Coordinates of C-alpha atoms in Angstrom, one line a residue:
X1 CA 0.0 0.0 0.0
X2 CA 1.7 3.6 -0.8
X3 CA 2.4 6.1 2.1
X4 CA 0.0 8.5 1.8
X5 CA 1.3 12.1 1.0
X6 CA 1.4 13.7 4.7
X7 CA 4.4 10.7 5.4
X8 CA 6.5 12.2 2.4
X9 CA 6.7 15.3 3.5
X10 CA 9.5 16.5 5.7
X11 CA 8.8 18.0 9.5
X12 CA 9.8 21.8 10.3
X13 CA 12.7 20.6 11.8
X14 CA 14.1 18.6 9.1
X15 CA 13.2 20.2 5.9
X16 CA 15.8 20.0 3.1
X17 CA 18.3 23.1 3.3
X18 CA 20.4 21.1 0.0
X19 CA 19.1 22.4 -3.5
X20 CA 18.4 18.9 -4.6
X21 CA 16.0 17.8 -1.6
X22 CA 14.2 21.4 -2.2
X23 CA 14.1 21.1 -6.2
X24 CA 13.0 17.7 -5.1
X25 CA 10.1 19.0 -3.1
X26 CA 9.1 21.5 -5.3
X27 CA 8.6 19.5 -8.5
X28 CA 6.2 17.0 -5.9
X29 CA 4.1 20.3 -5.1
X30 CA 5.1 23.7 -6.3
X31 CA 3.0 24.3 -9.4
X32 CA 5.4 27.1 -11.6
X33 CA 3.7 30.3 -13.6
X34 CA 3.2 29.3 -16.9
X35 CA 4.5 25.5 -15.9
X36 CA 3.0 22.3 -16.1
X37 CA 2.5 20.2 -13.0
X38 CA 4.5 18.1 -12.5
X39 CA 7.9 20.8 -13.4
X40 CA 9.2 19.5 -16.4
X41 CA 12.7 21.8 -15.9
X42 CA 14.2 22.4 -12.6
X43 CA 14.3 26.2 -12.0
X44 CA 17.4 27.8 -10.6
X45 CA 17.4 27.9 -6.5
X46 CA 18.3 31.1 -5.0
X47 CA 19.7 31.4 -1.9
X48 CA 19.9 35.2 -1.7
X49 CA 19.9 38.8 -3.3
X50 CA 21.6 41.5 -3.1
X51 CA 22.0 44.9 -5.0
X52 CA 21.4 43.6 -9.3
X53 CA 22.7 39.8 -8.2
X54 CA 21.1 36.7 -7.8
X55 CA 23.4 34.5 -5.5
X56 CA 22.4 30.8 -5.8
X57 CA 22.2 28.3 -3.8
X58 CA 25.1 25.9 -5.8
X59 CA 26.6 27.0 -9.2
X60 CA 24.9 26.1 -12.7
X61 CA 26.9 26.2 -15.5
X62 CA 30.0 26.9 -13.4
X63 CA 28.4 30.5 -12.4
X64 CA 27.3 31.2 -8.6
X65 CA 25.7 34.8 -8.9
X66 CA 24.0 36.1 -11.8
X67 CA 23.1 39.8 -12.3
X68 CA 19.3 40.0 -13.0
X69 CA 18.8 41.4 -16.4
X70 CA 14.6 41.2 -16.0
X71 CA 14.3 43.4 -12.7
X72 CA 11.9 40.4 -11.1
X73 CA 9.6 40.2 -13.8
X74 CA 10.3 44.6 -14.4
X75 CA 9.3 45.4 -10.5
X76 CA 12.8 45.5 -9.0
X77 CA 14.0 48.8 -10.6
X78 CA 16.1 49.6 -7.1
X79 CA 17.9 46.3 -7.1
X80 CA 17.5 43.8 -3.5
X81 CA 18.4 44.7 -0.2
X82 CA 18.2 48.4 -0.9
X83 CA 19.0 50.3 2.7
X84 CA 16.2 52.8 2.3
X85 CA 13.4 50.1 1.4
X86 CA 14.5 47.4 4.1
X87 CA 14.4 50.4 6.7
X88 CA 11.0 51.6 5.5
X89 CA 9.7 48.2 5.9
X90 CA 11.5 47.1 9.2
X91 CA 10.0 50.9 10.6
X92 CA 6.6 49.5 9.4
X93 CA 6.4 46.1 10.8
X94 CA 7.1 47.6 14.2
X95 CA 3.9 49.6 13.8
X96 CA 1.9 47.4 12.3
X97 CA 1.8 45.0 9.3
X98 CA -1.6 44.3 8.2
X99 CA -5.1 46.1 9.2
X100 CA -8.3 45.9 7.2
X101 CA -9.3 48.7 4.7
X102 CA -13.1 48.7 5.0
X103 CA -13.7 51.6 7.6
X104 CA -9.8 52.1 8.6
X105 CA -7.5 54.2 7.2
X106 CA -3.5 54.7 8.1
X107 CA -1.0 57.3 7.5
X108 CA 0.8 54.7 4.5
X109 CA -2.1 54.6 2.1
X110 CA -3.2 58.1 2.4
X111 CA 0.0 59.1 1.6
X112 CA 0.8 56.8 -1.4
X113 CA -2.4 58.1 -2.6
X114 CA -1.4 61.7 -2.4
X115 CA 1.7 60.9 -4.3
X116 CA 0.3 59.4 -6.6
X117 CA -2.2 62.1 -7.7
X118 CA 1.1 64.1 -7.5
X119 CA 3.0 62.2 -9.8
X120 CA 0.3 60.8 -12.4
X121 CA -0.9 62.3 -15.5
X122 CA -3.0 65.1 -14.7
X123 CA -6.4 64.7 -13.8
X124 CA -6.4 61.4 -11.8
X125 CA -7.7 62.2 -8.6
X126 CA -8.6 59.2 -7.1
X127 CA -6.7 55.9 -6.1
X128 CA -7.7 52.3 -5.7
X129 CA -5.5 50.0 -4.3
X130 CA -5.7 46.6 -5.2
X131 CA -3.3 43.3 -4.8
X132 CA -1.9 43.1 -7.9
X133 CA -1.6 44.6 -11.5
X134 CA -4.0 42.2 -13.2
X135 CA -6.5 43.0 -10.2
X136 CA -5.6 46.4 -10.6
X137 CA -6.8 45.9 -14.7
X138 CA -9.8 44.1 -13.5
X139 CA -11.0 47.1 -11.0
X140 CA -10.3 49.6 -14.0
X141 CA -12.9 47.6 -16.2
X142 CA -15.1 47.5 -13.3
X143 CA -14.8 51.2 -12.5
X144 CA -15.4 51.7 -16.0
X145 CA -18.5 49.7 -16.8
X146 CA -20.4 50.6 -12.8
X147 CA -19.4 54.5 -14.5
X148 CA -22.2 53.6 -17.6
X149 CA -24.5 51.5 -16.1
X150 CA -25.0 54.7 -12.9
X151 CA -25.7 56.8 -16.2
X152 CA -28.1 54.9 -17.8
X153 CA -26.3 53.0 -20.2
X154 CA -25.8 49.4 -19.3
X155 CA -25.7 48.9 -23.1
X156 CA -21.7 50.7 -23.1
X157 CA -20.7 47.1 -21.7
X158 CA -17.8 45.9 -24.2
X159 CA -14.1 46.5 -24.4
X160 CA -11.7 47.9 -27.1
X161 CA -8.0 47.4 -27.5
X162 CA -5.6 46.8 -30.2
X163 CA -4.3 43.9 -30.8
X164 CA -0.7 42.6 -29.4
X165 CA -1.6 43.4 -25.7
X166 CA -1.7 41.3 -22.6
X167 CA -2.9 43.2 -19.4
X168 CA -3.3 40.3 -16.9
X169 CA -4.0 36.8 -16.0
X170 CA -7.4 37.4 -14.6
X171 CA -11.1 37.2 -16.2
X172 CA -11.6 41.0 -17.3
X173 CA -8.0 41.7 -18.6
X174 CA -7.5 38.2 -20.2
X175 CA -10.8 39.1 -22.5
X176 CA -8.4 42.5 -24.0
X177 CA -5.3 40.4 -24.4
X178 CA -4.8 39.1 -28.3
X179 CA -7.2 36.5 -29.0
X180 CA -5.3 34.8 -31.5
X181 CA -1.7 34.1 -30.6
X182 CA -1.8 35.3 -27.6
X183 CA -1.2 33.8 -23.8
X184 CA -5.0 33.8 -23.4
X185 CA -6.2 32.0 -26.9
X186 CA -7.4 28.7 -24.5
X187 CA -9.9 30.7 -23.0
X188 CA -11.5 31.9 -26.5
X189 CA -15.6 31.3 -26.9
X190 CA -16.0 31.6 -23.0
X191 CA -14.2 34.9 -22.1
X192 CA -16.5 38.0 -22.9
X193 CA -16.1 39.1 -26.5
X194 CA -14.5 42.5 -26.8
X195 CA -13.4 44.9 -29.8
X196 CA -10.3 44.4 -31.2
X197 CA -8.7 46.9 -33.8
X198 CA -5.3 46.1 -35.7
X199 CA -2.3 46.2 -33.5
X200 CA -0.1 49.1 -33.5
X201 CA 2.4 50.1 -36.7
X202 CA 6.2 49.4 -34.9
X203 CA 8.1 52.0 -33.9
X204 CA 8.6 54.4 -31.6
X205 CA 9.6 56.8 -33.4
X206 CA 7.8 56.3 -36.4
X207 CA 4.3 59.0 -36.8
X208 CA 1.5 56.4 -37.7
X209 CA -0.1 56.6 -41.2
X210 CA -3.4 58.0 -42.1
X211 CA -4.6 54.5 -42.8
X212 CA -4.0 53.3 -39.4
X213 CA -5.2 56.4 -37.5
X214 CA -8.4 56.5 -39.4
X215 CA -8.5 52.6 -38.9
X216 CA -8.5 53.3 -34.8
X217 CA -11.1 56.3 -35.6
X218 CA -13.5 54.4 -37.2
X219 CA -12.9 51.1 -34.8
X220 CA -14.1 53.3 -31.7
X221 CA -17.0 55.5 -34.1
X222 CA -18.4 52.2 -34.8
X223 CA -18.5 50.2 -32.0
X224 CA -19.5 53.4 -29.6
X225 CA -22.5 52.3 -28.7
X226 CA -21.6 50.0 -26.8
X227 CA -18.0 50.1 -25.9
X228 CA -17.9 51.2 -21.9
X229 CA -14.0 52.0 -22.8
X230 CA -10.5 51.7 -25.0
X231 CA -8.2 49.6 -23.0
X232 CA -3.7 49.9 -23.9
X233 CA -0.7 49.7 -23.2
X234 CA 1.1 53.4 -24.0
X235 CA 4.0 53.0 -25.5
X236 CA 5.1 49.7 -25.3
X237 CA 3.3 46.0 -25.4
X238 CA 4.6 44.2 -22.8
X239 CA 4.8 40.4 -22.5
X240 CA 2.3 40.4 -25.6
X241 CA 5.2 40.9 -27.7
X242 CA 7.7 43.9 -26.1
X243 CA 6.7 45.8 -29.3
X244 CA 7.1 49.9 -29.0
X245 CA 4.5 52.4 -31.2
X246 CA 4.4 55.7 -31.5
X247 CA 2.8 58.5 -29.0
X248 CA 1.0 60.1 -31.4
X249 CA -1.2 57.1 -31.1
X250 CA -2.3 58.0 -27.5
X251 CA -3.0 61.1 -28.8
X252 CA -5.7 59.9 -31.5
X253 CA -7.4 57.2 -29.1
X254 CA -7.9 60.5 -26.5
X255 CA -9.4 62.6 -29.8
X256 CA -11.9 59.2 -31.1
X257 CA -12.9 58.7 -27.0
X258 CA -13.8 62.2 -26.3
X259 CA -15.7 62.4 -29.6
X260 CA -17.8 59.7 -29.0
X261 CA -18.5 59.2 -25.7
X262 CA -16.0 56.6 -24.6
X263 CA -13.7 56.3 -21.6
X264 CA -9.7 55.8 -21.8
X265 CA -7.4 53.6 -19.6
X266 CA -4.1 53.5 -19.9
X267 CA -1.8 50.2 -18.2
X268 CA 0.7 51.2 -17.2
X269 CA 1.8 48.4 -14.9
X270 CA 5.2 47.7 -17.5
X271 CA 5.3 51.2 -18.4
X272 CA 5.1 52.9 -15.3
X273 CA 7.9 54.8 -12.9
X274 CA 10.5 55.5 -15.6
X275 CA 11.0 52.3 -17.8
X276 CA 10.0 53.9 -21.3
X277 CA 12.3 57.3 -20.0
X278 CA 9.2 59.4 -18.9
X279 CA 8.0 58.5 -15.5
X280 CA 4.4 57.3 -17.2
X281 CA 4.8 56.4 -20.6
X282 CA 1.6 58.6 -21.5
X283 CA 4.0 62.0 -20.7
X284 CA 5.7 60.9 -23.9
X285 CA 2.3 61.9 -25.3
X286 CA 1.4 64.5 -23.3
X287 CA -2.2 62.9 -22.7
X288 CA -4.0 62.0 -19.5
X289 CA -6.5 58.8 -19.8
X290 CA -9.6 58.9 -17.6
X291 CA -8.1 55.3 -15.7
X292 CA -4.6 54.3 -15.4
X293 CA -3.1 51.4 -13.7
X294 CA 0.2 50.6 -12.2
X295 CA 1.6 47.7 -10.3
X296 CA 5.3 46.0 -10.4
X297 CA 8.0 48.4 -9.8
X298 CA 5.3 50.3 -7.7
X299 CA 7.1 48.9 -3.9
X300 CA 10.5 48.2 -6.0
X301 CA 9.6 44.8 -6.0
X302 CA 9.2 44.4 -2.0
X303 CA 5.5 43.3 -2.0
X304 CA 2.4 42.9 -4.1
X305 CA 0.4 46.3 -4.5
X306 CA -0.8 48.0 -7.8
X307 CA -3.7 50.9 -8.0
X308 CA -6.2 52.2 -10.4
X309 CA -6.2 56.0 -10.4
X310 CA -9.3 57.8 -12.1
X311 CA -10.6 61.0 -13.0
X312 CA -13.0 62.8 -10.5
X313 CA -15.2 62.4 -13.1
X314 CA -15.3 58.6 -13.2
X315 CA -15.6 58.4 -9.7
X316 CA -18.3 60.6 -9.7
X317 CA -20.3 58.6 -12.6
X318 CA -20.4 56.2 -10.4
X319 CA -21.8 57.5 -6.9
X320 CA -25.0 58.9 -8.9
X321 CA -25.7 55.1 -9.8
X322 CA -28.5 53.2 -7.9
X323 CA -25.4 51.3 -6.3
X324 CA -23.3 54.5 -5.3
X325 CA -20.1 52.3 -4.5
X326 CA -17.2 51.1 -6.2
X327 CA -18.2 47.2 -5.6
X328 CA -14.7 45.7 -5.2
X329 CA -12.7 45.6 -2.2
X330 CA -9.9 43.1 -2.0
X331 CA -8.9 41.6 1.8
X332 CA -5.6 43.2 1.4
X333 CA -6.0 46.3 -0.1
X334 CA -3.7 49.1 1.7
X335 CA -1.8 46.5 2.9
X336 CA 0.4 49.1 5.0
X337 CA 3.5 46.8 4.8
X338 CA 3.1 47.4 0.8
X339 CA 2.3 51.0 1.3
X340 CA 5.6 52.2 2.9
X341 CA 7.5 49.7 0.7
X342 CA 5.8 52.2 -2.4
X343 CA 6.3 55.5 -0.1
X344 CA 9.7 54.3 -0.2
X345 CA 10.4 53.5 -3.4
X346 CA 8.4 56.7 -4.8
X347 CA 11.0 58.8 -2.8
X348 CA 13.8 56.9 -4.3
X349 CA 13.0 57.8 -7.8
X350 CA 11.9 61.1 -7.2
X351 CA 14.3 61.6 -5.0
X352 CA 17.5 61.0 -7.5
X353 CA 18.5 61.6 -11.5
X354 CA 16.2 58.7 -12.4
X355 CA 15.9 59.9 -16.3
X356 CA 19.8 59.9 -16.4
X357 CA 19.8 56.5 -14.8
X358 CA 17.7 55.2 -17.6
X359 CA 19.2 56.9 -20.5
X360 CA 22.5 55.6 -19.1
X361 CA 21.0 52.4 -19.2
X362 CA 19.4 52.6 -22.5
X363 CA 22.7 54.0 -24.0
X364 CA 24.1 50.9 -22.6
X365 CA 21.7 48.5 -24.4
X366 CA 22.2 49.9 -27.3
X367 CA 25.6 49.3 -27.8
X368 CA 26.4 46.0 -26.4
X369 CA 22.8 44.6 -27.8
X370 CA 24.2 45.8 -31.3
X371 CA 26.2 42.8 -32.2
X372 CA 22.9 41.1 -32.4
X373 CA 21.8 42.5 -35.3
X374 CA 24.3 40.0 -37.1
X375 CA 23.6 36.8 -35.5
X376 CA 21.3 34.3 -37.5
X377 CA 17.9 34.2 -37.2
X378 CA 17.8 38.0 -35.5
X379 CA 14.9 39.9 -36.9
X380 CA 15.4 43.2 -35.2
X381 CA 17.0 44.9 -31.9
X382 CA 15.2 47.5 -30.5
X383 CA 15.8 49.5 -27.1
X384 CA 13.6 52.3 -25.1
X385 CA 14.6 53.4 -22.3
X386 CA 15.6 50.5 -20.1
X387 CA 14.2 48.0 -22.5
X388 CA 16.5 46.0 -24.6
X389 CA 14.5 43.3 -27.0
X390 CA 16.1 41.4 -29.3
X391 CA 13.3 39.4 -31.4
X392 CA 14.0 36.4 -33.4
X393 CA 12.7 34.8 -37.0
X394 CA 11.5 31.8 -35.4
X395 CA 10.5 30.7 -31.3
X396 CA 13.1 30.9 -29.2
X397 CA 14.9 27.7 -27.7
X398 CA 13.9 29.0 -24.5
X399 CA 16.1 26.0 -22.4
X400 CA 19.4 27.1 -24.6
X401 CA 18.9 30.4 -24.7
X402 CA 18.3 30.5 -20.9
X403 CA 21.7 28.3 -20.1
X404 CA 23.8 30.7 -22.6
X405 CA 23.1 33.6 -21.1
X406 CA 24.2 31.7 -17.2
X407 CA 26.9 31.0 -18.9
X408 CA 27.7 34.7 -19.1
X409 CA 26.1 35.2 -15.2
X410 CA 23.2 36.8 -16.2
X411 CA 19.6 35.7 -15.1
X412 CA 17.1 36.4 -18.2
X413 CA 13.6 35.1 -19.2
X414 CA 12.8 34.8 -22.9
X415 CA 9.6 33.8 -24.6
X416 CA 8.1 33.4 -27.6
X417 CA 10.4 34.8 -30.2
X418 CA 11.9 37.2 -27.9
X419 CA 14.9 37.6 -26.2
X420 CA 14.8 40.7 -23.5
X421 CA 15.7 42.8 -20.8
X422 CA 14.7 45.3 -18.4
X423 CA 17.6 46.0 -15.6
X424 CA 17.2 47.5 -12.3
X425 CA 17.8 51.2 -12.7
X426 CA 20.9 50.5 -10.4
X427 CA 22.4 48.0 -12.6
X428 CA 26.4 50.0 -13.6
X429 CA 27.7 49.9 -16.7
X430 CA 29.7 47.2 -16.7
X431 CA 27.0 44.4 -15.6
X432 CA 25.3 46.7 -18.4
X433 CA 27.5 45.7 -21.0
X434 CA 27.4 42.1 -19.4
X435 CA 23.7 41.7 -19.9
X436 CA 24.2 42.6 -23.5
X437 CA 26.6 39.7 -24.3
X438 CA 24.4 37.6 -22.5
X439 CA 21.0 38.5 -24.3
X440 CA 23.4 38.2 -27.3
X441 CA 24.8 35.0 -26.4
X442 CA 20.7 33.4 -25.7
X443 CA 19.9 35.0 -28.6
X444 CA 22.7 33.1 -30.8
X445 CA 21.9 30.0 -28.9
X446 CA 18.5 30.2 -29.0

């Protein structure tokens, strides 16, 4: 008769401290984003963190530390074990980690909200914080759909985007991701069926034709009716593709929604605090969006905690409805661990040269990320801000690519046909110019 399951698993006393026993236990019952169950490949153990390095817990490929070119997934723009954010949270935890939001307020919320307002795109008034930036999406549909129904118009119930985008892993954001392609395409014929125009012409820095302007014009003049709002990505397209478009672009969505009736919102989870070079991608366009969402580098990568900031106008929509409240309210929300994590962080960046950190940066990609132009199979390299993509003809060998660039002691994450990174903000220019081999390097190997 087999042991049942409780008898496998170690006591507190005794559980595993050598990376086989724990890559042991965690192919038995850690289930991996994006990962089949049971793991398939064993992922890297880390032991610890410190400044842009990973130090791990026995050396792969001969390597013991790798600098993290992907910022944690793009949230960990201040590096690990930064002084002022451990001291912000040690201060908090000795006042108080946790306390419900429904009828309590503390100072750590109220004044991440203030900043925020400060710092945002003007006209956002109003802040809800949520757990995470696909909750953070989801409240912004919410917001945006509660806003029409307290008018009158429960017909305004539908979603636009353009195609390419990927705002979440959760119900509402998952329908305005690219349904064809895309991470979502499993969920097609049961998520709710929004409007999709063409996706974005590449190129930052290339004005979009007449075609494709009056292609998004028409898009929102025809579907008006019913759409509650226009849901992107300024700037760039994130893990849908890391593709860059012009501003302009933002500009003609804020034109087609104001001239027929429409609301904006703008993610700006990737974007956000500095990535693109402005410290929200939509002040490369000079245009505010009647919602906007950010997340990741929002604590530096301490703790989960996004928002969705909206107009005063939104907010009121919705208080003349027959329900008068927002109806969302997640257990966690103002976590005040996760506020003074973000207090900190926003007075970090605000508080420093953060554009001349990432044009430093972005200069940096752009030279050592050059050589990749000439590999095989490269189809373009591309770099904005502290973004360095290198995309391939053909899906990346993500395994190879992944063990080249640990070869060169660099931790990166490609996927699809992309091979990427976003540094921490504090990353100098030599591990700069070593992340460029090493996307190089995965990219030839991949």
């Amino acid at each position: 008769m087999p042991e049942p399951a409780q008898a496998l698993l170690p006591s507190a006393g005794a559980f595993p401290a050598d990376p086989a026993g724990l890559l042991e236990l965690d192919r038995r019952h850690v289930w991996h984003p994006y990962g089949p169950m049971p793991g398939t490949t064993d992922p890297l153990v880390v032991e610890s963190a410190s400044g842009v390095r990973l130090r791990l817990a026995e050396p792969v490929e001969g390597v013991a530390e790798l600098v993290d070119g992907m910022s944690s997934w793009w949230a960990a723009v201040h590096g690990y074990r930064h002084p002022v954010l451990d001291e912000a949270v040690r201060d908090q935890l000795g006042r108080m980690s946790h306390v419900m939001f429904g009828g309590l307020t503390h100072e750590p919320a109220v004044r991440l909200a203030t900043r925020l307002v400060e710092l945002a795109p003007e006209g956002l008034e109003h802040v809800f914080l949520a757990d995470s930036g696909s909750v953070s999406v989801e409240v912004a549909a919410k917001m945006c759909l509660q806003y029409w129904r307290s008018l009158g118009r429960p017909e305004k119930h539908r979603l636009m985007t353009w195609r390419g985008g990927y705002h979440g892993d959760t119900w509402q954001p998952m329908s305005v991701c690219d349904p064809e392609g895309g991470m979502h395409d499993l969920w097609s014929g049961v998520l709710p069926r929004q409007v999709f125009a063409d996706a974005p012409p590449d190129g930052f820095g290339t004005p979009p034709s007449e075609a494709y302007t009056a292609h998004l014009w028409e898009t929102v003049e025809r579907h008006a009716h019913e759409l509650a709002a226009v849901v992107v990505e300024p700037v760039v397209q994130g893990a849908g593709g890391m593709r860059f478009h012009s501003p302009a672009l933002l500009r003609v969505l804020r034109e087609a929604c104001d001239a027929h009736g429409v609301l904006l919102v703008f993610d700006e989870i990737a974007t956000g605090f500095g990535r693109t070079g402005a410290f929200f991608a939509a002040g490369h366009a000079g245009v505010s969006p009647d919602v906007m969402c950010v997340g990741k580098a929002l604590t530096g990568g301490y703790l989960t905690l996004a928002a969705t900031l909206c107009t005063g106008r939104v907010a009121a929509g919705i208080a003349r409805g027959e329900v008068p409240v927002l109806a969302h309210g997640p257990t966690f929300m103002g976590n005040p661990l996760a506020c003074a994590a973000a207090n900190a962080s926003l007075d970090l960046l605000t508080g420093q040269d953060w554009q001349e950190e990432v044009a430093r940066i972005s200069a940096g990609l752009r030279a050592s990320l050059a050589p990749a132009a000439g590999l095989p199979g490269v189809a373009d390299v591309r770099v904005l801000g502290a973004i360095g993509v290198v995309q391939l003809d053909h899906p990346v060998d993500v395994a190879a690519a992944s063990r080249a660039a640990v070869r060169e002691g660099v931790w990166l994450r490609p996927f699809r046909d992309l091979v990427y990174t976003m540094p921490p903000y504090v990353t100098g220019d030599a591990d700069v110019a070593r992340i460029g081999r090493a996307v190089c390097a995965a990219a030839g190997a991949g």
